[in-house]
C-alpha positions as a printed Julia matrix, in Angstrom:
236×3 Matrix{Float64}:
   6.31   14.98   12.41
   5.0    11.82   14.03
   4.49   11.58   17.77
   3.78    7.96   18.68
   2.25    7.03   22.01
   1.36    3.57   23.26
  -2.43    3.33   23.23
  -4.01    3.16   26.68
  -7.41    3.91   28.16
  -5.69    6.01   30.8
  -4.3     8.52   28.33
  -6.51    8.15   25.24
 -10.01    7.52   26.53
 -11.4    10.58   24.74
  -9.61   10.19   21.42
 -11.44    9.56   18.16
 -10.14    8.91   14.66
 -11.59   10.01   11.33
 -11.67    7.47    8.46
  -8.25    6.63    6.99
  -9.27    7.47    3.43
  -9.83   11.12    4.39
  -6.23   11.88    5.26
  -5.02   14.96    3.39
  -1.66   13.36    2.68
  -3.38   10.71    0.57
  -3.82   13.42   -2.06
  -0.03   13.49   -2.52
   0.56    9.74   -2.21
   1.75    8.36   -5.55
   2.29    4.75   -4.43
   1.8     2.46   -1.44
   3.28   -0.83   -0.28
   0.85   -3.73   -0.32
   1.0    -7.3     0.99
   0.24  -10.55   -0.79
  -3.13  -11.11    0.9
  -4.49   -7.97   -0.78
  -2.57   -8.0    -4.06
  -5.32   -9.5    -6.19
  -7.92   -7.1    -4.8
  -5.66   -4.08   -5.21
  -4.85   -5.19   -8.77
  -8.49   -4.68   -9.72
  -8.02   -0.93   -9.26
  -4.33   -0.04   -9.47
  -1.24   -0.93  -11.52
   0.91   -3.23   -9.38
   4.68   -2.96   -9.68
   7.64   -3.66   -7.43
   9.9    -1.0    -5.93
  12.81   -0.83   -3.53
  11.97    0.43   -0.06
  13.82    3.71    0.48
  14.7     2.72    4.06
  15.61   -0.97    3.74
  16.5    -1.33    0.07
  14.27   -4.39   -0.07
  11.77   -4.92   -2.87
   8.07   -4.63   -2.07
   4.96   -4.87   -4.24
   3.39   -1.44   -4.63
   0.12   -0.03   -5.88
   0.71    2.95   -8.17
  -1.62    5.93   -7.69
   0.11    8.6    -9.76
   2.64    9.16  -12.53
   4.68   11.74  -10.61
   5.91   12.05   -7.05
   3.29   13.65   -4.76
   0.51   12.88   -7.24
  -2.56   10.73   -6.55
  -4.64   10.72   -9.72
  -7.37    8.58   -8.16
  -7.8    11.24   -5.49
  -7.62   14.13   -7.95
 -10.28   12.57  -10.21
 -12.72   11.73   -7.42
 -12.25    7.96   -7.76
 -10.33    7.48   -4.51
 -13.31    6.61   -2.32
 -14.51    4.01   -4.87
 -11.2     2.12   -4.87
  -9.79   -0.47   -2.51
  -7.78    1.11    0.31
  -4.54   -0.81    1.01
  -4.03   -2.23    4.49
  -1.08    0.08    5.11
  -3.42    3.05    4.73
  -6.29    1.37    6.57
  -4.06    0.84    9.6
  -3.07    4.48   10.01
  -2.73    6.41   12.28
  -1.88    3.27   14.26
   1.46    1.48   14.29
   3.1    -1.46   16.02
   6.22   -0.51   17.9
   8.33   -1.74   20.78
   7.05   -0.21   23.99
   9.88    1.75   25.67
   8.9     0.47   29.12
   7.87   -3.16   28.54
  10.11   -3.77   25.49
   7.22   -5.65   23.93
   5.38   -4.97   20.67
   2.51   -2.62   21.41
  -0.19   -0.68   19.6
   0.74    2.97   19.19
  -1.05    5.97   17.75
   0.35    9.05   16.08
  -1.36   11.76   18.07
  -0.08   14.41   15.64
  -2.03   12.86   12.77
  -4.74   15.21   11.49
  -7.38   12.48   11.8
  -6.88   12.14   15.55
  -9.26   14.36   17.53
 -11.86   14.34   20.29
 -14.98   15.61   18.51
 -15.66   13.34   15.52
 -14.71    9.88   14.34
 -14.45    6.39   15.8
 -13.78    6.22   19.52
 -10.77    4.25   20.73
 -12.43    3.29   23.99
 -16.0     2.81   25.15
 -16.6     2.75   28.9
 -12.91    2.16   29.48
 -12.68   -0.83   27.14
 -11.2    -1.08   23.67
 -13.86   -0.26   21.08
 -14.65   -2.58   18.14
 -12.88   -0.01   15.97
  -9.66   -0.2    18.0
  -9.78   -3.99   18.03
 -10.21   -4.0    14.25
  -7.22   -1.69   13.82
  -5.15   -4.1    15.89
  -6.23   -6.97   13.61
  -5.31   -4.96   10.5
  -1.85   -4.22   11.89
  -1.31   -7.89   12.69
  -2.32   -8.82    9.14
   0.01   -6.16    7.78
   2.95   -7.32    9.9
   2.47  -10.94    8.89
   1.95   -9.82    5.32
   5.39   -8.22    5.1
   6.93  -11.49    6.34
   5.18  -13.34    3.5
   6.21  -10.57    1.09
   9.85  -11.25    1.94
   9.59  -14.95    1.07
   7.74  -14.11   -2.16
  10.3   -11.52   -3.23
  13.19  -13.87   -2.46
  11.63  -16.51   -4.71
  11.23  -13.95   -7.5
  14.83  -12.79   -7.18
  16.19  -16.34   -6.98
  14.55  -17.02  -10.33
  15.45  -13.67  -11.94
  11.79  -12.76  -12.29
  12.05   -9.04  -11.56
  13.19   -6.61  -14.22
  13.3    -2.8   -14.28
  10.63   -1.15  -16.38
  10.55    2.31  -17.93
   7.17    3.84  -18.67
   7.37    6.15  -21.69
   4.27    8.31  -21.53
   2.92   10.64  -24.19
   0.11   13.0   -23.21
  -2.47   14.5   -25.54
  -1.0    17.98  -25.12
   2.3    16.73  -26.55
   4.12   16.52  -23.24
   6.27   13.43  -22.8
   7.24   11.8   -19.52
   9.47    8.9   -18.56
   8.77    7.05  -15.31
  11.59    4.94  -13.86
  12.42    3.18  -10.6
   9.75    0.49  -10.94
  10.13   -3.23  -11.56
   7.79   -5.76  -13.09
   7.63   -9.5   -13.78
  10.03  -10.75  -16.44
   7.69  -12.79  -18.63
  10.49  -14.39  -20.62
  12.12  -15.68  -17.46
   8.79  -16.8   -16.03
   8.27  -19.4   -18.76
  11.8   -20.68  -18.14
  11.23  -21.41  -14.44
  12.05  -25.11  -13.83
   9.08  -27.4   -13.27
   9.95  -28.06   -9.62
  10.0   -24.32   -8.94
   6.75  -23.88  -10.83
   5.21  -26.49   -8.55
   6.49  -24.55   -5.55
   4.96  -21.36   -6.96
   1.62  -23.12   -7.4
   1.7   -24.52   -3.86
   2.39  -21.06   -2.44
  -0.37  -19.45   -4.5
   2.13  -17.32   -6.41
   0.78  -18.06   -9.89
  -2.45  -16.15   -9.28
  -0.5   -13.28   -7.72
   1.89  -13.04  -10.65
  -0.99  -13.14  -13.11
  -2.84  -10.39  -11.24
   0.26   -8.2   -11.07
   1.0    -8.57  -14.77
  -2.61   -7.93  -15.81
  -2.86   -4.87  -13.57
  -0.24   -3.0   -15.6
  -3.06   -2.17  -18.02
  -4.31    0.29  -15.38
  -1.42    2.57  -16.34
  -3.55    3.61  -19.32
  -6.27    4.59  -16.83
  -3.82    6.86  -15.05
  -2.79    8.43  -18.35
  -6.44    8.99  -19.31
  -7.14   10.62  -15.95
  -4.14   12.92  -16.29
  -5.15   13.88  -19.83
  -8.61   14.86  -18.56
  -7.16   16.84  -15.67
  -4.8    18.65  -18.05
  -7.74   19.61  -20.28
  -9.64   20.93  -17.26
  -6.67   23.1   -16.38
């Protein structure tokens, strides 16, 4: 369970944090929310779909890591460290939250996270001042926060033009096992070509065309996930 504390030199001067990619929970992470600023880069490695946030019910673009819940095939195959790490994972174990005392947004750390320790990792403070690492984490969180604002506008435009449709992935493995993956959404290509010219112009001005193209092209990475799982099945 998380235990968030507002970061301060007074209470956290000795804390260090191991790299985000090493977190054990990443091994069971089958998807991750991403923001528009990183979508094209993430699409070079992962299939990009859209899914409803379990807490808010709002759509978000997601990078798919596995074909089952609690499965990260990139991690299991040894490819994880070679892939782009989404900002949401880069930012951890830090979060932005409203400080209980000042009622202002503040940088917090989950001191229960396994990466937080005092022996190894990047120091939060050096000689009482925020370290370059801590400053960078603050920048990443700011980018992430702003990114979700831009995500919302993007998703609203997609929904207004009926550009999201549910997709079912029917998967057949080499050992004969079949699997059906649901709950994901993708771009409706038929509707995309019907978008009125004035809306197309808006999409171009917002940079959406490149994002839509990257998301649609990235779906081919599903075959990579299937290939990885076939190899892992053969290895037992």
